[in-house]
Structure formats: structure tokens, C-alpha cells
Amino acid sequence: MRERFDVLVVGAGSAGCVVASRLSEDAACSVGLIEAGGMPEDPDIADPAKWTALPGRAFDWAYRTVPQPFTANRVHDWPRGRLVGGSSCLHAMAYVRGHPSDFEPWRAAGGDRWSYEGLLAGFRRSEAVIDAATGSREGDGPLDVYLPTEQVNPVVRAYMAAGNALGVPRIESHNGPELIGTCANALNIRKGRRLSLADAYLPDEVLQRPNLTLLTDHLVERIVVDGSRARALEVIAGDRRQQFHADRVVLCAGAIESPLLLMRSGIGNKDVLSDVGIDVTVERNGVGANLQDHLLVMGNVYRSARKIPPSRLQHSESLMYLDSTDLTATSGRPDIVLACVVAPSAAEGFHIPEYGQAFTILCGITHPTSRGRILPSGPRLSDPPIIDPEYLSSEQDRATLRAALRTARTVGAHPALSEWRDAEVLPGPQKFSDVDLDAFIAQTVSTHHHPAGTCRMGNEDDAVVDAELRLKGLQNLFVVDASVMPILPSGPINASTVALAETWSALDPK
Ligand SMILES: Cc1cc2nc3c(=O)[nH]c(=O)nc-3n(C[C@H](O)[C@H](O)[C@H](O)COP(=O)(O)OP(=O)(O)OC[C@H]3O[C@@H](n4cnc5c(N)ncnc54)[C@H](O)[C@@H]3O)c2cc1C
């Protein structure tokens, strides 16, 4: 088997599929794509309605946070895909670019290339927007962005009508100049099936390129550093250990594994590494820090007045981005989000009606200010990560989330939903004080699955990568995945991860 490549890409997730596919378009460039998991063989992965059943299966890394003091000391499950396609094989398929202003901090961290205008070419290169109503197709990217129309559930239509009656504008999609408003989610679905990033970017004709080698069930344990260069990757496949070499190494292992792999290799904060017995090869303070994630309150549940038809999409059919201080705002950066789920949806320990007899409005904040960290618990691959997002440690986050829950209840109580609503089940029909709402939020809040920021791009000393996403201190090691985001955009982050990977691949820094 070949052991030397021009480029080695670690992780065939959302970003890794894009990078490997784009770089191997150049037939003169040999690309090795190394993935810890296998091919996506479970037929449930392709069924959009089954995404909530996937966590916990063999292809989930199944991470858990440490107990979170501001969420009633709960431990939170963090599913992550461990297979070709990565977390795009598990995700909920909602495609949201984000609000243009979300990317101003990215511009500040890395220049115009990372502004919304700079990323636009990357978004467009990836997208093919399919309008279900007309069948029209805009763009010739490999990733279908499906705009559903008549499939949208009637409960979701009523929820959007409630928003509009309260003054929330209607928008065409989450991917235009304004994000505040109501619309159905755009989805990465093709012909009724999930379209993972592997489906989109690594179809057979790409995998058959002679200059692209995909190694599945190969786990990268360590980067071997020699002076200012990454010299090799130490990789475990079954009971075999071997080294692979390349001129350039690109980490696309995601916001949890990219910083962990760096730290296992001695790249990180001196004190953090020496505490767990890892020798320092490159001192870089920010590795594993700046962890951020979106949260959702699970949820504001309503017993239905009549049977709700099952979702024909993926249950959570409409994100509604809002300004919590003015529901009639028509522009600007949203601070909260609601999501209408065509099912009862609650945290552990709560009793809720059966499927078909309830709907839920989830709510969250778009720009959390709480910051946490990922740390290794030891030097070995088998030592589990310590994941501490410090959820809701910021008072600003707690106040904004309270405002989000109040807004969800305002929308849920609106007459436009009266055909479907019997009674509010959670938190309940009565009035709640701020203290009551905080307690409910602490017991019900859950990840929206968007960890990011743990190898952040920036100019400061403790930033991990520079504007070319090159690891500071090493000439030929790059990080290209959700971990380099300096700050989360408003919405789910798969679209921006793909645009980031497209943008970096077009730059192709040597
Ligand atoms: C349940 C769930 C629902 C979500 N819903 C949405 C949604 O609706 N919309 C949205 O935009 N986003 C959603 N997301 C988030 C989105 O999927 C991720 O943010 C995105 O996929 C991250 O891409 P990535 O390339 O950074 O990492 P990943 O896609 O996680 O890829 C990392 C890859 O690296 C591999 N890897 C890691 N370590 C190693 C190693 N040491 N050696 C070899 N390989 C390794 C992993 O197995 C994986 O394949 C959701 C995520 C989850 C889990």
C-alpha cells in the first residue's frame, strides 16, 4: 500500500470530503484521505425521518460532556459521525448559510477571504438549489439544497402563520441576505434521501480517481513533528500500526478530534499537556480552548387538538430566526431561534404525549457568549476527552434564552395555532417567573450539535491557525473544519463548514 502522498487529509467528514474531492481534481496531486470509521452502510442513514434514531449506533463517537453546573449538573450527549461523511451522515439536514454579519468576526480574524462576501464563492460552488414547487435548479454544485413546499406539515404552516401574524416577515429561504423571518428549512435531501457530504463530493467517479486513496477504519493516533514540519502520521488499522508521509497534512477531524489529535501530538498548552503526561513539541495555547455550541430548550410542548400527520421531511421543519426585542424587525442579526418539531420533544425525565398527539417549539440563542474547552485526560488514544462547554455560564446567555422561551410560548399560544393546539404541556399553561424559567431551561436544554472554535483562526498569540488555516508554528500542517471558526454563525454550521472547506481548497496554500 502507498505510504507517501502529496497531501494527507485526516477525517472524511463534512470538510474532509470537500477538501479531498477538490484537491484530487488536480490529477498531478496525490491525496490520501484517512477516516477512522467505515462506509455508511446502515440504510437508516439515508432516511431523513430517521435521523433522531442514529445517535448511539456503531458509527457514533458518542461523546459526553462533563456535568454542567448551569444545566442542573446534567451530562450532555454529543453524537458525532465516525464514518465516511462524518457528522453529515447524522445531522438533521437543515442548510443555513448564516447572516452576512455573522462573518465579520471571521473577517477580523483572517481578512476579507473569510467575510460573507469572501465565502460566497465557496457557498455557491457547493450548492445546487432545487425548488420543489417548480423543479428548477440553481447552481451546479454537488450539494443539493432542497426547498420543500407542499411537503411542509400543516402544523408547521400554522406556526409560521402565527409568526407572521405577530409581525415576523416571511422570507424565501435561510440563505438570502436576511435571516430574520419565517420559512421552511432548506434541506440536504436528494430524491427523498439524505445527501451527506460523502454522497455529494465522493461519488464513485471521484473515489475511482487514481490519485485519490481513501483509507477507512484507519485511526490517526499522532502527528510526528520534526522541527517546524509535520513529518508523518502514525495510524492504527486493526492491530497494525503504520506511518504515512506527505508534503502537507490537513486536519479535518472536527471540533473535538482535531484539537485532541494536536494535543496527543504535543501541540498545545504546556501546562495542559504536562498535566496529563504529554511532551510538548509545539507550544500553542489556544488548542482546545474557545469551545462554543448552540443550545436548544427541549421544549415548549403542546398537546394537539387532533392527530398530527407525520412529518414527510425530517420532523424539525422550520427554524424561525428572530430579534427577541422586536418581533417585527425585518433585518439585522437575529439573537434567538425557534424550531417547530412535528413531534413531542423533551429532555430526559419529562412525560410527554405520544407521537401524533403533540407538537413542540424548540428555542435557542444564536450567539452564545459562554466558552468552554476540550482537554485530553491522558496521553493515550484510549483516554477519553474532557469536554466542558461551560453551557450557560454567561448571564447574558441565560437572559437571552429566557427571552427565547417566552417568545416560543407567545408563538405557541397564538390563535393561528388554535386548530392544532389543545393545551401547553411543557413548561405548562401557567405564568412563570424568571427563576422558574431558568430552572426549566437548566433541566431541558440540549445541544443543537454545533461544537466549534477549538482551533480558532486569528491574529492573537493564542489563536491556533492563521488566515490560511496553517497551524501557527508548523509550515505544512493545516486545520480545515468547524474547529477553526473564531465564532459560531447564527445557524447550524454544516453550510459554513462546507463553504470554509471550499474556500480553503480554492486557495490551496502550499
Ligand atoms: C445529530 C446532529 C445533528 C446536526 N444537525 C445539523 C443540521 O441540521 N444542519 C447543520 O448545518 N449542521 C448540523 N449538525 C452539525 C454538522 O453536522 C457538523 O457541524 C459538521 O458536520 C462538522 O463537520 P466537520 O467536517 O467539522 O466534522 P465531522 O463531519 O464530524 O468530520 C470529522 C471526521 O473526522 C473523522 N476523524 C476524527 N478523528 C479522527 C482520527 N483520529 N483519525 C481518522 N479520522 C478521524 C471522524 O470519524 C469524522 O468522519 C448536526 C450534527 C449532529 C451530530
Coordinates of C-alpha atoms in Angstrom, one line a residue, residues 193-429:
R193 CA -32.9 10.7 0.7
R194 CA -30.3 12.4 2.9
L195 CA -27.4 13.7 0.8
S196 CA -24.3 13.5 3.0
L197 CA -21.1 15.3 2.1
A198 CA -19.7 11.9 1.0
D199 CA -22.7 11.4 -1.3
A200 CA -22.2 14.8 -2.7
Y201 CA -18.4 15.1 -3.0
L202 CA -17.2 11.5 -3.1
P203 CA -19.4 9.7 -5.6
D204 CA -17.9 6.6 -7.3
E205 CA -16.3 8.6 -10.2
V206 CA -14.4 10.7 -7.6
L207 CA -13.4 7.7 -5.5
Q208 CA -12.1 6.0 -8.6
R209 CA -9.6 8.7 -9.4
P210 CA -6.2 7.1 -9.5
N211 CA -4.7 9.9 -7.4
L212 CA -7.2 9.6 -4.5
T213 CA -6.8 6.9 -1.9
L214 CA -9.5 6.5 0.8
L215 CA -8.4 4.6 3.8
T216 CA -11.4 3.6 6.0
D217 CA -11.1 2.2 9.5
H218 CA -7.8 3.9 9.9
L219 CA -7.4 5.9 13.1
V220 CA -4.8 8.6 13.2
E221 CA -3.1 8.4 16.6
R222 CA -0.5 11.1 16.4
I223 CA 1.3 13.6 14.1
V224 CA 5.0 13.2 14.1
V225 CA 6.7 16.6 14.3
D226 CA 10.2 17.3 13.1
G227 CA 11.3 20.8 13.8
S228 CA 8.9 23.1 12.0
R229 CA 7.2 20.4 9.9
A230 CA 4.7 17.6 10.4
R231 CA 6.8 14.7 9.2
A232 CA 4.4 11.8 9.4
L233 CA 1.1 10.5 10.7
E234 CA 1.0 7.4 13.0
V235 CA -2.0 5.4 12.1
I236 CA -3.7 2.4 13.6
A237 CA -5.8 0.0 11.5
G238 CA -6.9 -3.1 13.4
D239 CA -3.8 -4.4 15.1
R240 CA -1.5 -2.8 12.6
R241 CA 0.4 0.5 13.3
Q242 CA 2.0 2.3 10.4
Q243 CA 3.3 5.7 9.3
F244 CA 2.1 7.7 6.4
H245 CA 4.0 10.7 5.0
A246 CA 3.0 13.7 3.0
D247 CA 4.2 17.2 1.9
R248 CA 1.1 18.7 3.5
V249 CA -1.2 17.4 6.2
V250 CA -4.8 18.7 6.5
L251 CA -6.7 18.0 9.7
C252 CA -10.5 17.7 9.0
A253 CA -11.2 15.7 12.1
G254 CA -13.8 18.1 13.5
A255 CA -14.1 20.4 16.5
I256 CA -13.5 17.6 19.1
E257 CA -10.9 15.4 17.4
S258 CA -8.7 18.0 15.6
P259 CA -7.7 19.7 18.9
L260 CA -7.3 16.3 20.6
L261 CA -5.1 14.9 17.9
L262 CA -3.0 18.1 18.1
M263 CA -2.7 17.7 21.9
R264 CA -1.9 14.0 21.7
S265 CA 0.9 15.0 19.4
G266 CA 2.3 17.5 21.8
I267 CA 0.9 20.6 20.2
G268 CA -0.9 22.7 22.7
N269 CA -0.8 24.5 26.0
K270 CA 2.3 23.5 28.0
D271 CA 0.5 23.2 31.4
V272 CA -2.4 21.3 29.9
L273 CA -0.1 18.8 28.2
S274 CA 2.3 18.3 31.1
D275 CA -0.6 17.7 33.5
V276 CA -1.5 14.6 31.6
G277 CA 2.0 13.4 30.7
I278 CA 2.3 14.6 27.1
D279 CA 5.7 16.0 26.0
V280 CA 5.4 19.4 24.3
T281 CA 6.5 19.6 20.7
V282 CA 4.9 22.9 19.7
E283 CA 3.6 25.3 22.4
R284 CA 0.3 26.7 21.2
N285 CA -2.0 27.9 24.0
G286 CA -5.4 28.1 22.2
V287 CA -5.7 24.5 21.2
G288 CA -8.9 23.1 22.7
A289 CA -10.0 26.4 24.1
N290 CA -12.8 28.7 22.8
L291 CA -15.3 25.8 22.7
Q292 CA -18.7 27.0 21.8
D293 CA -22.0 25.4 20.9
H294 CA -25.6 26.3 20.2
L295 CA -28.2 25.0 22.7
L296 CA -31.9 24.3 22.3
V297 CA -34.6 24.2 25.0
M298 CA -36.4 20.8 24.7
G299 CA -39.0 22.0 24.6
N300 CA -42.2 24.0 24.7
V301 CA -44.6 21.1 24.1
Y302 CA -48.3 21.4 23.1
R303 CA -50.8 18.5 23.3
S304 CA -52.6 18.6 20.0
A305 CA -56.4 19.1 19.5
R306 CA -56.3 16.4 16.8
K307 CA -54.0 13.8 15.3
I308 CA -51.0 15.4 13.7
P309 CA -50.0 13.9 10.3
P310 CA -46.4 12.5 10.4
S311 CA -43.6 14.6 9.0
R312 CA -42.8 14.0 5.4
L313 CA -39.4 15.6 5.9
Q314 CA -37.2 15.4 9.0
H315 CA -39.6 16.4 11.8
S316 CA -37.9 19.8 12.6
E317 CA -39.2 21.6 9.5
S318 CA -38.8 25.3 10.2
L319 CA -36.2 27.4 12.0
M320 CA -37.5 30.9 12.7
Y321 CA -34.7 33.4 13.4
L322 CA -35.8 36.5 15.4
D323 CA -34.8 39.6 17.2
S324 CA -36.2 39.0 20.7
T325 CA -36.5 42.7 21.4
D326 CA -38.7 43.3 18.3
L327 CA -40.6 40.6 16.6
T328 CA -41.4 42.9 13.8
A329 CA -37.8 43.5 12.9
T330 CA -37.1 42.8 9.2
S331 CA -33.4 42.9 9.1
G332 CA -30.2 42.6 11.1
R333 CA -28.6 39.8 13.1
P334 CA -31.0 37.6 15.0
D335 CA -30.4 36.8 18.6
I336 CA -32.8 33.9 19.1
V337 CA -34.2 31.0 17.1
L338 CA -37.4 28.9 17.3
A339 CA -37.8 25.5 15.6
C340 CA -41.2 23.8 15.1
V341 CA -41.0 20.0 15.5
V342 CA -43.8 17.8 14.3
A343 CA -43.5 15.6 17.3
P344 CA -43.3 15.7 21.1
S345 CA -39.7 16.5 22.0
A346 CA -38.5 16.8 25.6
A347 CA -35.4 16.2 27.7
E348 CA -34.9 13.1 29.8
G349 CA -37.3 12.7 32.8
F350 CA -40.3 14.6 31.3
H351 CA -43.6 12.9 30.5
I352 CA -45.0 13.9 27.1
P353 CA -47.9 12.8 24.9
E354 CA -47.5 10.1 22.2
Y355 CA -46.2 10.7 18.7
G356 CA -49.0 12.3 16.6
Q357 CA -50.6 13.9 19.7
A358 CA -48.2 16.8 20.3
F359 CA -46.0 19.3 18.6
T360 CA -43.0 21.2 20.1
I361 CA -41.4 24.6 19.7
L362 CA -37.7 24.4 20.5
C363 CA -35.9 27.6 21.1
G364 CA -32.3 28.7 21.4
I365 CA -29.9 31.6 21.2
T366 CA -27.8 32.3 18.1
H367 CA -24.7 33.9 19.5
P368 CA -23.8 32.3 22.8
T369 CA -21.1 34.0 24.8
S370 CA -20.3 31.1 27.1
R371 CA -16.9 29.5 26.2
G372 CA -15.6 26.1 27.3
R373 CA -12.7 23.8 26.4
I374 CA -11.7 20.3 25.3
L375 CA -8.8 18.7 27.2
P376 CA -7.1 15.3 27.0
S377 CA -7.5 13.1 30.1
G378 CA -4.2 11.3 29.3
P379 CA -1.6 10.7 26.6
R380 CA -3.2 7.6 25.1
L381 CA -5.6 7.3 22.3
S382 CA -7.9 5.4 24.6
D383 CA -8.0 8.3 27.2
P384 CA -11.4 10.0 26.7
P385 CA -11.6 13.7 26.1
I386 CA -12.8 16.0 28.8
I387 CA -15.5 18.1 27.1
D388 CA -16.6 21.1 29.1
P389 CA -18.7 23.6 27.0
E390 CA -19.5 25.6 30.2
Y391 CA -23.1 25.8 29.0
L392 CA -25.0 28.9 30.2
S393 CA -22.1 30.1 32.3
S394 CA -22.8 33.6 31.0
E395 CA -25.7 35.6 32.5
Q396 CA -26.2 37.1 29.0
D397 CA -26.9 33.7 27.6
R398 CA -29.3 32.8 30.4
A399 CA -31.2 36.0 29.9
T400 CA -31.4 35.6 26.1
L401 CA -32.5 32.0 26.4
R402 CA -35.3 33.1 28.8
A403 CA -36.4 35.6 26.2
A404 CA -36.3 32.9 23.6
L405 CA -38.6 30.6 25.7
R406 CA -41.0 33.5 26.3
T407 CA -41.1 34.1 22.5
A408 CA -41.7 30.4 21.8
R409 CA -44.7 30.5 24.2
T410 CA -46.0 33.7 22.6
V411 CA -45.9 32.0 19.2
G412 CA -47.3 28.7 20.6
A413 CA -50.3 30.5 22.2
H414 CA -51.2 32.4 19.1
P415 CA -54.7 31.9 17.6
A416 CA -53.2 30.9 14.3
L417 CA -52.3 27.6 16.0
S418 CA -55.7 27.1 17.7
E419 CA -56.8 24.5 15.2
W420 CA -53.9 22.3 16.3
R421 CA -53.3 23.3 20.0
D422 CA -55.2 21.7 22.8
A423 CA -53.1 22.7 25.8
E424 CA -49.5 23.7 26.6
V425 CA -47.9 20.7 28.3
L426 CA -44.3 22.0 28.9
P427 CA -43.4 24.1 30.7
G428 CA -47.1 24.3 31.4
P429 CA -50.1 26.6 30.9

